[in-house]
């Protein structure tokens, strides 16, 4: 008796994905083998996409390359093919601010939609900026190093792997300087009695020549 031990070739039917976006729900690949055997997925670009519980998980923006395979059965040879598609960056987290509060050397302001998933950096057009410790959804930012009544624009940027960069700006002004009051005593003319008092004020930083009486 002769037994035929040769196996048959099989075919794979795979529906290619168009795109995914970082942050999307994990996505299934629609695939089937003519043998009816189990389909396996293997990512060839794990920095961009991975396989989680048999589904594609978007990690970072780029091109995702996935091998789709059926390992073969007692009657069918193994078969594999590859699919590629684009993964887009996730939406940016754009910071929002409350109203700046002036200080003697700058101002303070809160980012009001803080997220632990983001990294925050701050830059200013004048002075310097420092980021404090978050409390809930508020992230305090302090602008300092300004002169009296000086304005500065603060820009806060958010970054997160796989997501677009978000940024927005707000402007604030430091407090006016101290008001200096000086009294000036002027003598009346000859034949007149008493003295006349004048008062002059300056805002800190002004030249005395700019005084108003």
Short mmCIF file of C-alpha atoms in Angstrom, two decimals:
data_model
loop_
_atom_site.label_atom_id
_atom_site.label_comp_id
_atom_site.label_asym_id
_atom_site.label_seq_id
_atom_site.Cartn_x
_atom_site.Cartn_y
_atom_site.Cartn_z
CA UNK A 1 0.00 0.00 0.00
CA UNK A 2 1.34 3.46 -0.95
CA UNK A 3 0.57 6.41 1.35
CA UNK A 4 0.72 9.92 -0.10
CA UNK A 5 2.48 12.07 2.52
CA UNK A 6 2.73 15.25 0.43
CA UNK A 7 0.98 18.32 1.81
CA UNK A 8 -1.14 20.80 -0.06
CA UNK A 9 -0.32 24.44 -0.40
CA UNK A 10 -2.79 26.82 1.14
CA UNK A 11 -3.79 30.42 0.55
CA UNK A 12 -4.15 33.41 2.87
CA UNK A 13 -6.80 36.06 2.52
CA UNK A 14 -5.88 39.28 4.35
CA UNK A 15 -7.63 42.63 4.47
CA UNK A 16 -4.98 45.35 4.69
CA UNK A 17 -5.50 48.20 7.14
CA UNK A 18 -5.40 51.75 5.80
CA UNK A 19 -4.16 53.78 8.77
CA UNK A 20 -4.22 53.90 12.55
CA UNK A 21 -3.59 56.76 14.95
CA UNK A 22 -1.70 56.54 18.22
CA UNK A 23 -4.33 56.40 20.93
CA UNK A 24 -6.80 54.38 18.84
CA UNK A 25 -8.24 51.17 20.24
CA UNK A 26 -6.24 48.07 19.30
CA UNK A 27 -7.32 46.86 15.86
CA UNK A 28 -7.94 43.37 14.51
CA UNK A 29 -6.63 42.15 11.16
CA UNK A 30 -9.23 40.30 9.12
CA UNK A 31 -7.42 37.22 7.80
CA UNK A 32 -8.21 33.61 7.03
CA UNK A 33 -6.37 30.56 5.66
CA UNK A 34 -7.79 28.04 3.22
CA UNK A 35 -6.69 25.30 5.63
CA UNK A 36 -8.90 26.75 8.35
CA UNK A 37 -5.87 26.89 10.66
CA UNK A 38 -5.12 29.55 13.26
CA UNK A 39 -3.70 32.86 12.03
CA UNK A 40 -0.82 34.50 13.91
CA UNK A 41 0.42 38.10 13.71
CA UNK A 42 4.01 39.21 14.33
CA UNK A 43 5.16 42.83 14.32
CA UNK A 44 8.35 43.53 12.41
CA UNK A 45 8.42 47.17 13.59
CA UNK A 46 7.86 47.05 17.34
CA UNK A 47 8.86 50.69 17.79
CA UNK A 48 5.79 51.65 15.75
CA UNK A 49 3.31 48.84 16.45
CA UNK A 50 3.05 45.73 18.61
CA UNK A 51 0.65 42.79 18.82
CA UNK A 52 -1.50 42.70 21.95
CA UNK A 53 -3.93 39.80 22.42
CA UNK A 54 -3.94 39.16 18.68
CA UNK A 55 -4.63 42.79 17.78
CA UNK A 56 -2.42 45.61 16.48
CA UNK A 57 -1.49 48.25 19.05
CA UNK A 58 -0.23 51.63 17.79
CA UNK A 59 2.94 52.76 19.60
CA UNK A 60 4.40 55.61 17.55
CA UNK A 61 3.99 57.39 14.25
CA UNK A 62 5.54 55.60 11.28
CA UNK A 63 5.11 52.56 9.05
CA UNK A 64 3.82 49.38 10.69
CA UNK A 65 4.99 46.09 9.16
CA UNK A 66 3.17 42.95 10.31
CA UNK A 67 3.72 39.33 9.25
CA UNK A 68 0.49 37.35 8.90
CA UNK A 69 1.09 33.60 9.03
CA UNK A 70 -0.52 30.19 9.28
CA UNK A 71 1.91 27.60 10.66
CA UNK A 72 0.58 24.71 8.59
CA UNK A 73 -1.32 21.56 9.47
CA UNK A 74 -0.96 17.86 8.88
CA UNK A 75 -2.39 18.41 5.42
CA UNK A 76 -1.24 21.93 4.52
CA UNK A 77 2.10 23.69 4.22
CA UNK A 78 2.76 26.81 6.24
CA UNK A 79 2.15 30.17 4.58
CA UNK A 80 2.84 33.81 5.42
CA UNK A 81 2.55 37.26 3.96
CA UNK A 82 3.15 40.81 5.16
CA UNK A 83 1.01 43.92 5.41
CA UNK A 84 2.17 47.50 5.85
CA UNK A 85 0.20 50.59 6.75
CA UNK A 86 0.73 54.03 8.26
CA UNK A 87 0.33 54.92 11.91
CA UNK A 88 -0.27 58.62 12.49
CA UNK A 89 0.75 60.64 15.54
CA UNK A 90 -1.90 61.10 18.20
CA UNK A 91 -3.58 64.44 18.74
CA UNK A 92 -1.60 67.09 20.60
CA UNK A 93 -2.42 68.00 24.18
CA UNK A 94 -2.72 71.80 24.01
CA UNK A 95 -2.22 73.51 27.40
CA UNK A 96 -4.87 75.85 28.77
CA UNK A 97 -4.21 78.60 31.34
CA UNK A 98 -6.02 80.47 34.06
CA UNK A 99 -5.50 84.22 34.58
CA UNK A 100 -1.90 85.27 35.38
CA UNK A 101 -1.38 86.81 38.83
CA UNK A 102 1.24 89.57 39.00
CA UNK A 103 4.13 89.44 41.46
CA UNK A 104 6.86 91.98 42.21
CA UNK A 105 9.25 90.31 39.76
CA UNK A 106 6.90 88.60 37.29
CA UNK A 107 3.72 86.56 37.57
CA UNK A 108 2.31 83.11 38.30
CA UNK A 109 -0.15 81.15 36.19
CA UNK A 110 -1.57 77.63 36.17
CA UNK A 111 -1.82 75.16 33.31
CA UNK A 112 -5.37 73.98 34.02
CA UNK A 113 -5.47 70.73 32.00
CA UNK A 114 -2.33 69.02 33.32
CA UNK A 115 -1.88 65.35 32.42
CA UNK A 116 0.69 62.96 33.87
CA UNK A 117 1.07 61.45 30.38
CA UNK A 118 2.70 64.62 29.03
CA UNK A 119 6.11 66.23 29.54
CA UNK A 120 5.88 70.00 30.00
CA UNK A 121 8.50 72.64 29.15
CA UNK A 122 8.23 76.42 29.50
CA UNK A 123 10.00 79.31 27.77
CA UNK A 124 9.54 83.07 28.10
CA UNK A 125 10.24 86.15 26.01
CA UNK A 126 11.74 87.93 29.03
CA UNK A 127 12.88 86.81 32.48
CA UNK A 128 12.86 83.11 33.36
CA UNK A 129 10.22 80.42 33.92
CA UNK A 130 10.04 77.55 36.39
CA UNK A 131 7.47 74.76 36.58
CA UNK A 132 6.22 73.70 39.99
CA UNK A 133 4.58 70.53 41.29
CA UNK A 134 1.16 69.67 39.92
CA UNK A 135 -1.94 69.54 42.08
CA UNK A 136 -4.73 67.64 40.38
CA UNK A 137 -5.20 69.14 36.93
CA UNK A 138 -3.30 72.34 37.82
CA UNK A 139 0.39 72.80 37.03
CA UNK A 140 1.85 76.06 38.42
CA UNK A 141 4.35 78.05 36.37
CA UNK A 142 6.27 81.01 37.80
CA UNK A 143 7.76 83.75 35.64
CA UNK A 144 10.41 85.84 37.40
CA UNK A 145 13.29 88.20 36.74
CA UNK A 146 11.15 91.02 35.36
CA UNK A 147 11.42 94.71 36.10
CA UNK A 148 8.51 96.64 37.57
CA UNK A 149 5.51 96.69 35.22
CA UNK A 150 7.32 94.56 32.61
CA UNK A 151 5.45 92.13 30.37
CA UNK A 152 6.60 88.70 29.24
CA UNK A 153 5.06 86.02 27.03
CA UNK A 154 5.10 82.48 28.42
CA UNK A 155 4.94 79.47 26.08
CA UNK A 156 4.25 76.00 27.48
CA UNK A 157 4.91 72.98 25.27
CA UNK A 158 3.71 69.39 25.76
CA UNK A 159 5.47 66.33 24.38
CA UNK A 160 4.62 62.63 24.49
CA UNK A 161 6.01 59.75 22.45
CA UNK A 162 3.74 58.99 19.52
CA UNK A 163 1.78 62.21 19.85
CA UNK A 164 2.00 65.58 18.12
CA UNK A 165 3.59 68.40 20.10
CA UNK A 166 1.15 70.86 21.65
CA UNK A 167 1.87 74.40 22.73
CA UNK A 168 0.17 77.67 23.58
CA UNK A 169 1.17 81.03 25.04
CA UNK A 170 -0.08 83.51 27.61
CA UNK A 171 1.18 86.98 28.55
CA UNK A 172 1.50 88.52 31.98
CA UNK A 173 2.92 91.67 33.56
CA UNK A 174 4.74 92.18 36.83
CA UNK A 175 3.43 94.58 39.46
CA UNK A 176 4.12 98.31 39.16
CA UNK A 177 6.96 99.51 41.34
CA UNK A 178 6.59 101.22 44.71
CA UNK A 179 5.36 104.80 44.72
CA UNK A 180 7.82 107.19 46.33
CA UNK A 181 6.30 110.28 47.89
CA UNK A 182 8.44 113.34 48.57
CA UNK A 183 7.28 116.59 50.09
CA UNK A 184 8.85 119.85 48.99
CA UNK A 185 8.56 122.96 51.15
CA UNK A 186 8.70 126.23 49.29
CA UNK A 187 9.01 129.57 51.01
CA UNK A 188 6.54 132.27 50.11
CA UNK A 189 7.68 135.52 48.73
CA UNK A 190 8.80 138.56 50.70
CA UNK A 191 6.02 139.99 52.78
CA UNK A 192 4.01 136.75 52.77
CA UNK A 193 3.73 134.55 55.82
CA UNK A 194 3.98 130.77 56.04
CA UNK A 195 5.34 128.14 53.67
CA UNK A 196 3.68 126.20 50.84
CA UNK A 197 4.02 122.38 50.75
CA UNK A 198 4.19 120.51 47.43
CA UNK A 199 4.06 116.73 47.07
CA UNK A 200 5.75 114.83 44.27
CA UNK A 201 5.49 111.10 43.42
CA UNK A 202 7.60 108.69 41.43
CA UNK A 203 6.96 105.11 40.47
CA UNK A 204 9.90 102.86 41.17
CA UNK A 205 12.20 102.83 38.16
CA UNK A 206 11.18 106.27 36.92
CA UNK A 207 13.61 109.11 36.62
CA UNK A 208 13.03 111.82 39.16
CA UNK A 209 12.60 114.15 36.22
CA UNK A 210 9.36 112.35 35.40
CA UNK A 211 7.80 113.28 38.74
CA UNK A 212 4.27 114.64 38.90
CA UNK A 213 3.23 117.11 41.56
#
